[in-house]
CSV table of C-alpha atoms and ligand atoms in Angstrom, one decimal:
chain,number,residue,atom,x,y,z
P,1,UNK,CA,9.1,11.8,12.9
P,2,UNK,CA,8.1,15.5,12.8
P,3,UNK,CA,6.2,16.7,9.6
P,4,UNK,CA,7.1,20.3,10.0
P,5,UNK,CA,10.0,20.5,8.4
P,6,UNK,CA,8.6,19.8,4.9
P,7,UNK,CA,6.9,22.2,3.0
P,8,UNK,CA,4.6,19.0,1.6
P,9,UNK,CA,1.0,20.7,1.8
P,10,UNK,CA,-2.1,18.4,2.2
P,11,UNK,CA,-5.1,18.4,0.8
P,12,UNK,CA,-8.0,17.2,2.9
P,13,UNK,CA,-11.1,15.7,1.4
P,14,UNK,CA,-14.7,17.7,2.2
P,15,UNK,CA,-16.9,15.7,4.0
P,16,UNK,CA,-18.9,13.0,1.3
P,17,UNK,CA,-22.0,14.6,-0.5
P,18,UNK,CA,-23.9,12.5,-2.0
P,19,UNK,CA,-22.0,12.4,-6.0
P,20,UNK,CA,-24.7,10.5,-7.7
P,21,UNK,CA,-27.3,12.9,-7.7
P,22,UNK,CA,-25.1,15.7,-7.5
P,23,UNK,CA,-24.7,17.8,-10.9
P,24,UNK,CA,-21.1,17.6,-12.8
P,25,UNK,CA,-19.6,20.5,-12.1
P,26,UNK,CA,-17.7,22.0,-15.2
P,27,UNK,CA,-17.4,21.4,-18.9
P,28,UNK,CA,-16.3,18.0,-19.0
P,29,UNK,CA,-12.8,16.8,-19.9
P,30,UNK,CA,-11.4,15.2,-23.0
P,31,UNK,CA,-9.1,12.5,-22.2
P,32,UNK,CA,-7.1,9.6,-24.1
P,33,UNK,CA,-8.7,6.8,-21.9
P,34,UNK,CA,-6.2,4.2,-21.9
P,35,UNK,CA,-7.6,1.1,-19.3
P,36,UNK,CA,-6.4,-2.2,-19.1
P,37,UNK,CA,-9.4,-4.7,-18.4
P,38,UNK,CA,-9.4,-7.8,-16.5
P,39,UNK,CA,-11.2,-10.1,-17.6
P,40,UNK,CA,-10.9,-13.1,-15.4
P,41,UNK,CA,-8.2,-15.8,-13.6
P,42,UNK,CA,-5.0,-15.8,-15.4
P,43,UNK,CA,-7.3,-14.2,-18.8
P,44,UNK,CA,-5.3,-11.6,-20.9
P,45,UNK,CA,-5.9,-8.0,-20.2
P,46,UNK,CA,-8.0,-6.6,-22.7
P,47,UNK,CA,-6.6,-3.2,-23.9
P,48,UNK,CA,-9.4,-0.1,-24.0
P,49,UNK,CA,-8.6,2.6,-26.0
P,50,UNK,CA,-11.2,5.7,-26.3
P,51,UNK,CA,-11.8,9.8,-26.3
P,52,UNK,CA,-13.9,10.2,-24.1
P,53,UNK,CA,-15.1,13.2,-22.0
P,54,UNK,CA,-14.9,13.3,-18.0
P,55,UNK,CA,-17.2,15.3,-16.1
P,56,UNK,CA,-16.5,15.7,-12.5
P,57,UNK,CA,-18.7,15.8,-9.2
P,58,UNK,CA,-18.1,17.5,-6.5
P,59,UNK,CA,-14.9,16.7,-4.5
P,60,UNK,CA,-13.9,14.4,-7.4
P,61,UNK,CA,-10.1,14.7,-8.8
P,62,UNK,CA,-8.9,13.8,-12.5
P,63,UNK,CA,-5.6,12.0,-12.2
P,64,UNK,CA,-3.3,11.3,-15.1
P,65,UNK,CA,-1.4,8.1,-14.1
P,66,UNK,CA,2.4,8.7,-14.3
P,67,UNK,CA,3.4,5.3,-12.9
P,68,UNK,CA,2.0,2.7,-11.3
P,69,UNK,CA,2.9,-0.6,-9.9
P,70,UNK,CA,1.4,-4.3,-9.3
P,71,UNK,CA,0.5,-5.1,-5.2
P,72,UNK,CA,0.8,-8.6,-4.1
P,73,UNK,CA,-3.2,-7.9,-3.8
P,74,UNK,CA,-3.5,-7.7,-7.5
P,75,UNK,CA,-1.2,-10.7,-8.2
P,76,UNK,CA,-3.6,-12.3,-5.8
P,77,UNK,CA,-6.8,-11.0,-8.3
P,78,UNK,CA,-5.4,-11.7,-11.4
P,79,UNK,CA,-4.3,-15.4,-10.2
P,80,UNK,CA,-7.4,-16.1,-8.1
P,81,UNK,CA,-6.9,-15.9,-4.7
P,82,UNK,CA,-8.8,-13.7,-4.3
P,83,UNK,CA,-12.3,-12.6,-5.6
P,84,UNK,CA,-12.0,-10.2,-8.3
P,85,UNK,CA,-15.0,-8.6,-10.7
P,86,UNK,CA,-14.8,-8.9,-14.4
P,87,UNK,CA,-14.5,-6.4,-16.2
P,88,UNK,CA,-12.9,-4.1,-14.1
P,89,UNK,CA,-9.4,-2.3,-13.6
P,90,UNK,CA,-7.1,-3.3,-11.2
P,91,UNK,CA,-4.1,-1.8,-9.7
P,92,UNK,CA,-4.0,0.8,-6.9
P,93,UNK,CA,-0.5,1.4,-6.1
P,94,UNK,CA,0.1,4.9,-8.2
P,95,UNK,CA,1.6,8.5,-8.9
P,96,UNK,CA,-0.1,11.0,-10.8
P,97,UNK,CA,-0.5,14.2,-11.7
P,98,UNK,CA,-3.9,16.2,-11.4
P,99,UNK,CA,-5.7,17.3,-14.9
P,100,UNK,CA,-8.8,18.6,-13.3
P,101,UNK,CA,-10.8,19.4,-9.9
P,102,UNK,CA,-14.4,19.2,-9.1
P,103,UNK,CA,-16.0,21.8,-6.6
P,104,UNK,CA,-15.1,21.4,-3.4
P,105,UNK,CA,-11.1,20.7,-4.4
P,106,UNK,CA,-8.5,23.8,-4.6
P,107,UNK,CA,-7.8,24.8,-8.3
P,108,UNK,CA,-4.2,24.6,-7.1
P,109,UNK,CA,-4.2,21.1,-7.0
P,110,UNK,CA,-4.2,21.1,-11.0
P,111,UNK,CA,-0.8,20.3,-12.4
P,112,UNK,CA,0.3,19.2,-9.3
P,113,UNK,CA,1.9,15.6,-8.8
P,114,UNK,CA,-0.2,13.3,-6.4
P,115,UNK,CA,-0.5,10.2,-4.5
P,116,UNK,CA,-3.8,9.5,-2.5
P,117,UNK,CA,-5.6,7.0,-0.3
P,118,UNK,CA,-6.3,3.8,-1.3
P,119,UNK,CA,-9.9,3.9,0.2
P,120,UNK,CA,-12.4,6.4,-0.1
P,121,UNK,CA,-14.3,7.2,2.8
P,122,UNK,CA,-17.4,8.8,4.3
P,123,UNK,CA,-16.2,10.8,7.2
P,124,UNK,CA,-19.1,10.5,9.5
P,125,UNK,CA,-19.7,6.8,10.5
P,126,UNK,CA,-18.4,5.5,13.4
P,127,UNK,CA,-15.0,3.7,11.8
P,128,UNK,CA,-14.0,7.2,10.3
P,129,UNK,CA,-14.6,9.5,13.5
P,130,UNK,CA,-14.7,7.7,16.9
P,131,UNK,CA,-12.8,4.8,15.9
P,132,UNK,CA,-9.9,5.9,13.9
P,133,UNK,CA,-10.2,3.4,11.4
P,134,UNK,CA,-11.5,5.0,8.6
P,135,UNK,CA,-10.1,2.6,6.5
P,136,UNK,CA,-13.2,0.1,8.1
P,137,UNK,CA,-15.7,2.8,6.8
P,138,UNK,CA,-18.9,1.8,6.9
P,139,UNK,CA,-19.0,3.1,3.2
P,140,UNK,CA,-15.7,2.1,1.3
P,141,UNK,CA,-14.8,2.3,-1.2
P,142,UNK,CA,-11.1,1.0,-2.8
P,143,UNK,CA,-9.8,1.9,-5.8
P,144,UNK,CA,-8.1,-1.1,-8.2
P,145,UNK,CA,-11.4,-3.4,-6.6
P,146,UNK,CA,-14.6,-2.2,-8.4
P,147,UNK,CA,-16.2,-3.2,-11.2
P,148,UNK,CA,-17.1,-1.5,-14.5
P,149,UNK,CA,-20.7,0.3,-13.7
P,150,UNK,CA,-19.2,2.8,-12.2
P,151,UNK,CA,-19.9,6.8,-13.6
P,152,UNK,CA,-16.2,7.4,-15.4
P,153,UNK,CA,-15.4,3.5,-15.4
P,154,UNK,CA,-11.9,5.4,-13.8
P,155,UNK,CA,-11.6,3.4,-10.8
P,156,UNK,CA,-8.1,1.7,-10.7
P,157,UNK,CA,-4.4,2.8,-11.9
P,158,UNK,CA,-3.6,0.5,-14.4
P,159,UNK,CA,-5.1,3.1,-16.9
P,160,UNK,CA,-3.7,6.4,-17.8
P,161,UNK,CA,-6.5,8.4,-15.7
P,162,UNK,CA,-8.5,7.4,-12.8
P,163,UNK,CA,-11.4,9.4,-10.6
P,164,UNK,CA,-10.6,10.4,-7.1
P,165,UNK,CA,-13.5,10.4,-5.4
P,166,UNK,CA,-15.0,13.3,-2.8
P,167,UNK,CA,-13.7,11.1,0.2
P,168,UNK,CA,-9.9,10.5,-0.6
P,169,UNK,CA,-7.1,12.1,1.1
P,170,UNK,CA,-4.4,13.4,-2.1
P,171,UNK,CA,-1.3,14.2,-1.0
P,172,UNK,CA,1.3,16.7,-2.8
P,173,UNK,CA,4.6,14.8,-3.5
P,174,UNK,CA,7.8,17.0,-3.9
P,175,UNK,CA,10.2,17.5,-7.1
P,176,UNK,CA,12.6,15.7,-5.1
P,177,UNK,CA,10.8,12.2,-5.1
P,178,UNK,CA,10.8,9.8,-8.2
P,179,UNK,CA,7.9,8.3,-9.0
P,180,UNK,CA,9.3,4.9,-8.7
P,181,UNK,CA,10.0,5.9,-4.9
P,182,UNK,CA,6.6,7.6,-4.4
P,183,UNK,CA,4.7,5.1,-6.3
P,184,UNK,CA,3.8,1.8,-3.3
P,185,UNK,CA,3.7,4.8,-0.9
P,186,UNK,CA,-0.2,5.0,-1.2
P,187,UNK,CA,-0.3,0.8,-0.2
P,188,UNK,CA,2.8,-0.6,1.1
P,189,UNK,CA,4.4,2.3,2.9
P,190,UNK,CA,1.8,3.6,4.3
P,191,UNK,CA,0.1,0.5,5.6
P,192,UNK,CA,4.1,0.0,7.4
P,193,UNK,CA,3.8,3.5,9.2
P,194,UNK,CA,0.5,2.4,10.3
P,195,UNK,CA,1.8,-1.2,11.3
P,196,UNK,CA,5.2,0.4,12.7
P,197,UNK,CA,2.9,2.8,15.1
P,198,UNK,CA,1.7,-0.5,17.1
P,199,UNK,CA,5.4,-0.8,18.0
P,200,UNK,CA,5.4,0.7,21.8
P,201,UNK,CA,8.1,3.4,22.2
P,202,UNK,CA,11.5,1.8,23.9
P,203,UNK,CA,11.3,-1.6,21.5
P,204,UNK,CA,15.4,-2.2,21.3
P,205,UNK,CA,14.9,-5.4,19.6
P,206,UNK,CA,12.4,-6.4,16.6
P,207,UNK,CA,11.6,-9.2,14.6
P,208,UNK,CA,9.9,-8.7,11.0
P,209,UNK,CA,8.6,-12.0,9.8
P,210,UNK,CA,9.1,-11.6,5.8
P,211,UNK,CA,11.0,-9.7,3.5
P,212,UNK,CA,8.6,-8.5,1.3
P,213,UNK,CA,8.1,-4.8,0.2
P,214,UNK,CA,6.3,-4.8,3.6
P,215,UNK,CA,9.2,-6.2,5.9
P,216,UNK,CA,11.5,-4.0,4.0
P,217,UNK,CA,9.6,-0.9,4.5
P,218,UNK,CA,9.3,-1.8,8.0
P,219,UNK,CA,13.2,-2.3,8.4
P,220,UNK,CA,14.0,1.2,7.0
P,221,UNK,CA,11.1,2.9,9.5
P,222,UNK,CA,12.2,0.9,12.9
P,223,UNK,CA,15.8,1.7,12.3
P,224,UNK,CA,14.5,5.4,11.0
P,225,UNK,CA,13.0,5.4,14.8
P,226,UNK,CA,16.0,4.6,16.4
P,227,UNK,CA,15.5,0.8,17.4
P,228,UNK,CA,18.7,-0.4,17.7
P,229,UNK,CA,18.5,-3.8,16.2
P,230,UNK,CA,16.3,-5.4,13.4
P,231,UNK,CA,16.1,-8.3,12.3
P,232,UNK,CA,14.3,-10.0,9.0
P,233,UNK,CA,13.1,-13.7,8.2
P,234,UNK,CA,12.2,-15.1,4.8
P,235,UNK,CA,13.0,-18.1,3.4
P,236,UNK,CA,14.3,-16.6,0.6
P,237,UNK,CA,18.1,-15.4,1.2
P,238,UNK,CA,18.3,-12.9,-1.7
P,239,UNK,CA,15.8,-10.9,-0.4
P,240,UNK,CA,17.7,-10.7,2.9
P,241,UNK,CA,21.1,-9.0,1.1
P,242,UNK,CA,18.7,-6.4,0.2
P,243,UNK,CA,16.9,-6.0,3.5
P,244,UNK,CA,20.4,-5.7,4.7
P,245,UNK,CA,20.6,-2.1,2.7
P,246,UNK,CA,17.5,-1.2,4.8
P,247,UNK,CA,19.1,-1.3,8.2
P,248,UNK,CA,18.0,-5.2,8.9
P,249,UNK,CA,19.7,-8.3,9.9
P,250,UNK,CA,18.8,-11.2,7.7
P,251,UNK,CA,18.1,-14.6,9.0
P,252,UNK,CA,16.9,-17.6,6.7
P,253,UNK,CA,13.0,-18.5,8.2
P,254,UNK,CA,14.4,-21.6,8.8
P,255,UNK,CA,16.9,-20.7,11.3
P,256,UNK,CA,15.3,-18.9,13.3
P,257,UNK,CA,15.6,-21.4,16.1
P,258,UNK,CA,18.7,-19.9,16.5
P,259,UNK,CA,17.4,-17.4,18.6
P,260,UNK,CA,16.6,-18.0,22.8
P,261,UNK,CA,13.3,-17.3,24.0
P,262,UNK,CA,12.0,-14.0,24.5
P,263,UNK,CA,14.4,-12.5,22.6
P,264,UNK,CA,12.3,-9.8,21.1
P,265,UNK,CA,10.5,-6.6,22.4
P,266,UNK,CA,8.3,-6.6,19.1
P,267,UNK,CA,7.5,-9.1,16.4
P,268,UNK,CA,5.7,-7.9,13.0
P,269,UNK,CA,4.2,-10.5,10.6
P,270,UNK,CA,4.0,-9.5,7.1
P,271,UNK,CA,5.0,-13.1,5.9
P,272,UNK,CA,1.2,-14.0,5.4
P,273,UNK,CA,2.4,-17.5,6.4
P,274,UNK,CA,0.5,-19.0,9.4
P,275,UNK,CA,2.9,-21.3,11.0
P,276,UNK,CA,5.4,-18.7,11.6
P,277,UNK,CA,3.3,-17.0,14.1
P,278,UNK,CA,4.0,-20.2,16.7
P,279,UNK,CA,7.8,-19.1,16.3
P,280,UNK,CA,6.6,-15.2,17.0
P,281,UNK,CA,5.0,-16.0,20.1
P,282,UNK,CA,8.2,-17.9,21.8
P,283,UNK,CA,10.9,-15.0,20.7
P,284,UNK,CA,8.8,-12.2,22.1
P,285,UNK,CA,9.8,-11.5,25.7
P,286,UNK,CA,7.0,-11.5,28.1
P,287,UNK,CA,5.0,-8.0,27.6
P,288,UNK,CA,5.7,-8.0,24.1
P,289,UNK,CA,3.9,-7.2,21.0
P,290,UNK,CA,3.3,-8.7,18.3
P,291,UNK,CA,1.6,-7.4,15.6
P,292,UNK,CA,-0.2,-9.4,12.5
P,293,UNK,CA,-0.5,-7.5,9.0
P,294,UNK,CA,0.1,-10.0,6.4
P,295,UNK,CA,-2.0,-12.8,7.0
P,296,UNK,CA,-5.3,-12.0,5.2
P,297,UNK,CA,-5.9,-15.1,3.3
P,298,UNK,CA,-8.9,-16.7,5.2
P,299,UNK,CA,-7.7,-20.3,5.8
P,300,UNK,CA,-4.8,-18.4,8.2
P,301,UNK,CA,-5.3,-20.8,11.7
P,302,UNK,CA,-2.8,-20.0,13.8
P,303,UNK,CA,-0.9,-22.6,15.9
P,304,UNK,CA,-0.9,-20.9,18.9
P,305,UNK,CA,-2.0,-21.6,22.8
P,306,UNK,CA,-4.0,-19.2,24.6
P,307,UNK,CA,-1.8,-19.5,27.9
P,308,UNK,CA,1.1,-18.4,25.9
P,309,UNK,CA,-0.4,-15.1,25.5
P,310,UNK,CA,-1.9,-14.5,28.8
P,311,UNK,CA,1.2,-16.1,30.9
P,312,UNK,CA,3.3,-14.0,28.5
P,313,UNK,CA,1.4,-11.3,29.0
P,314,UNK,CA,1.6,-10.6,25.2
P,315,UNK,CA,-0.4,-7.9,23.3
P,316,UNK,CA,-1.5,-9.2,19.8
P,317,UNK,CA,-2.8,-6.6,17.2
P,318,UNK,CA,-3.3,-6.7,13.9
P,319,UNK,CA,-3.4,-4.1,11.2
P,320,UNK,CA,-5.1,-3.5,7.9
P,321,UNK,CA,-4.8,-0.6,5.4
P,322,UNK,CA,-4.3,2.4,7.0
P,323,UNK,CA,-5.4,6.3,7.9
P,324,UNK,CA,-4.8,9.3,5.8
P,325,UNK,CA,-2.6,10.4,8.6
P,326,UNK,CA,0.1,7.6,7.5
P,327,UNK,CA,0.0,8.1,4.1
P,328,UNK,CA,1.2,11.6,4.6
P,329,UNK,CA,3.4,10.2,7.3
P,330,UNK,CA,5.0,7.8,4.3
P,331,UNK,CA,5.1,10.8,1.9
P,332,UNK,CA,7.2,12.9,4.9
P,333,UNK,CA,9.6,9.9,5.4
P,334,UNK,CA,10.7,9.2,1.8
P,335,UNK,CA,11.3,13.2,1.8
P,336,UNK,CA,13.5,13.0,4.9
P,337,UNK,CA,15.0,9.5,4.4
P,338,UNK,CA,17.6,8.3,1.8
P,339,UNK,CA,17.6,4.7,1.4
P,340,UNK,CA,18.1,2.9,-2.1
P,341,UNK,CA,14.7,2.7,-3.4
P,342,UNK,CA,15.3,2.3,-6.5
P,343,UNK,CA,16.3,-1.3,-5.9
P,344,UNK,CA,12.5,-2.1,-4.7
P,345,UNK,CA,10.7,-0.9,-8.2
P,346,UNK,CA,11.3,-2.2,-12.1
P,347,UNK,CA,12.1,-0.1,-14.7
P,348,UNK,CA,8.4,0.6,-16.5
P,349,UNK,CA,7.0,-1.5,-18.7
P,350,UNK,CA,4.9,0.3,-21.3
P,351,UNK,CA,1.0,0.0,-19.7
P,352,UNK,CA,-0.3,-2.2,-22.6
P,353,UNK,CA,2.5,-4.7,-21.8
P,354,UNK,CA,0.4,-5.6,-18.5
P,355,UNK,CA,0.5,-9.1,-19.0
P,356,UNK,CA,3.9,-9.7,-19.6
P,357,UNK,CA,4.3,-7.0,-16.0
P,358,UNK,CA,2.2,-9.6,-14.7
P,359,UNK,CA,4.3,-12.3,-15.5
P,360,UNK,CA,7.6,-10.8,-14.9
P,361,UNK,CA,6.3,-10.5,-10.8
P,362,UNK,CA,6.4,-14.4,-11.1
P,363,UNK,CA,10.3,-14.1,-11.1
P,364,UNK,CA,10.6,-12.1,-8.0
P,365,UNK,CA,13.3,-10.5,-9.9
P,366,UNK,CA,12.0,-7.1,-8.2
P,367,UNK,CA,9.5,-6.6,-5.3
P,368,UNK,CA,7.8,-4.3,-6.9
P,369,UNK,CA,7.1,-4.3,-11.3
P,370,UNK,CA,5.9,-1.2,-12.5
P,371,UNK,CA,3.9,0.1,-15.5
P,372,UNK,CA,3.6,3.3,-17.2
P,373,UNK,CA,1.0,4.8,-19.5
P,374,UNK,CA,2.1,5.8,-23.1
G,401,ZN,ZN1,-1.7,-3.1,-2.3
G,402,ZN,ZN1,-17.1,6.3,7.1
């Protein structure tokens, strides 16, 4: 889809000076800090409350949090599958709204609302320039992911301010866009354009494996594309009624047998189930692509022979994160799109009620629960 018609303007990040030993650049700014702090496995968030004054760097941006929303990453944190440092805040799925800019960062971005990468980046290794892959910077950085020591301690979104960085991409979101529609853009949307891009032109027929937020998102941008038919597998069925409002045929993971061999131009993974990918392999027809993006746990063995590939003649890619290029590209297709996001996203709970946000994911009542700052 063509960017051109939308009159979203972008903001591109200067190339990283060094921000420690750089001096602040203005008269620092008061703020209500309002953080929620992990504290460990399954612990109770510890609620921060202070006045304190922010100073920016150059190239650094002070966001107000409007809303912001828990990622399957941070359910994966906060119930220990996954490393996580203590104290720190998590969360980097988020919509804000720009309070103040450090040199290096137009003054018009003040007041503005915002959405921006989930990594920061250097802009000069090898990952961010030949590559492509800036997201594999040699010096990343991810919001939601650090721990405390940081200089503003304003690192991740479930807080009512957090620190852009000199290397982030922020991106202008229109009027017309609610923040529960904008808000998984900077994660889950984005990192769909960039799994959707793998799919080669022509693809008639595609298979997402789950129904997440993922699968979902991918639904709406295949069909958004023009591929004719789309189908979904999870094995839970509720989730395929809603797929269904996204453009995709549901089928229970179970049944997929159903289907003949090589019945698929494309198949996507964002089930982050292993054993499905055996299943992927026979449906896709032979030169078809399949492409992994949800299994990141590292016990994921897949149960798959290498002459199945080869005699298939099957291109396997997978996908992590994402460019700055596709978060605008997300940005651009909510604009253009109308689907019924607001059946992806809770209603807010306030920000101090993070536990209970945390515990209301466990009923997968929504894919997405969201908080909001006081
Ligand atoms: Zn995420
Ligand atoms: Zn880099």
């Amino acid at each position: 889809m063509s960017s051109d018609n939308t009159t979203i303007s972008r903001v591109e990040p200067a190339p990283r000076s060094d921000t420690s030993s750089a001096a602040p650049h203005d008269a620092a700014t008061r703020i209500d800090r309002e953080r929620m702090l992990f504290q460990g496995v399954e612990q109770p968030f510890v609620h921060d409350r202070a006045a304190v004054d922010v100073a920016l760097h150059a190239g650094e941006v002070l966001v107000r949090i409007d809303l912001a929303t828990i990622c399957g990453s941070d359910a994966h944190t906060f119930h220990g599958r996954r490393p996580g440092l203590v104290p720190s805040v998590l969360g980097h799925e988020a919509v804000g709204t720009v309070v103040a800019v450090g040199d290096d960062r137009p003054r018009s971005l003040v007041g503005r609302r915002v959405t921006w990468t989930l990594v920061d980046t250097c802009g000069r290794c090898r990952p961010c320039t030949e590559w492509g892959i800036p997201q594999k910077c040699e010096s990343l950085f991810k919001y939601g992911h650090a721990g405390l020591d940081d200089t503003h301690g304003l690192d991740g979104c479930f807080a009512s301010h957090i620190v852009l960085r000199a290397g982030t991409t922020v991106v202008e979101v229109p009027d017309a866009l609610a923040d529960s529609t904008v808000v998984p853009a900077n994660c889950a949307l984005a990192t769909m354009v960039a799994v959707v891009e793998k799919v080669p032109a022509g693809a008639d027929r595609v298979l997402i494996q789950g129904a997440g937020l993922l699968g979902i998102y991918g639904a709406a941008l295949l069909r958004s594309r023009g591929v004719r038919e789309v189908w979904i597998s999870d094995a839970v069925a509720s989730r395929l009624d809603l797929a269904a409002e996204f453009g995709a045929h549901g089928v229970l993971a179970r049944e997929t047998e159903r289907f003949a061999d090589h019945s698929f131009d494309a198949v996507i993974e964002v089930a982050g189930v292993a054993k499905v990918v055996h299943d992927g392999i026979r449906l896709l027809r032979p030169g078809g692509t399949y492409v992994l993006a949800g299994l990141v746990h590292p016990d994921s063995l897949l149960d798959i022979k290498g002459v199945d590939l080869i005699a298939g003649c099957i291109t396997m890619v997978g996908v992590h994160n994402y460019a700055a290029r596709h978060l605008r590209e997300a940005v651009d297709f909510l604009t253009v799109h109308e689907y019924p996001w607001e059946l992806l996203v809770s209603p807010p709970l306030p920000l101090a009620r993070l536990d209970d946000a945390f515990a209301e994911t466990n009923t997968r009542d929504w894919l997405r629960v969201a908080v909001r700052p006081d």
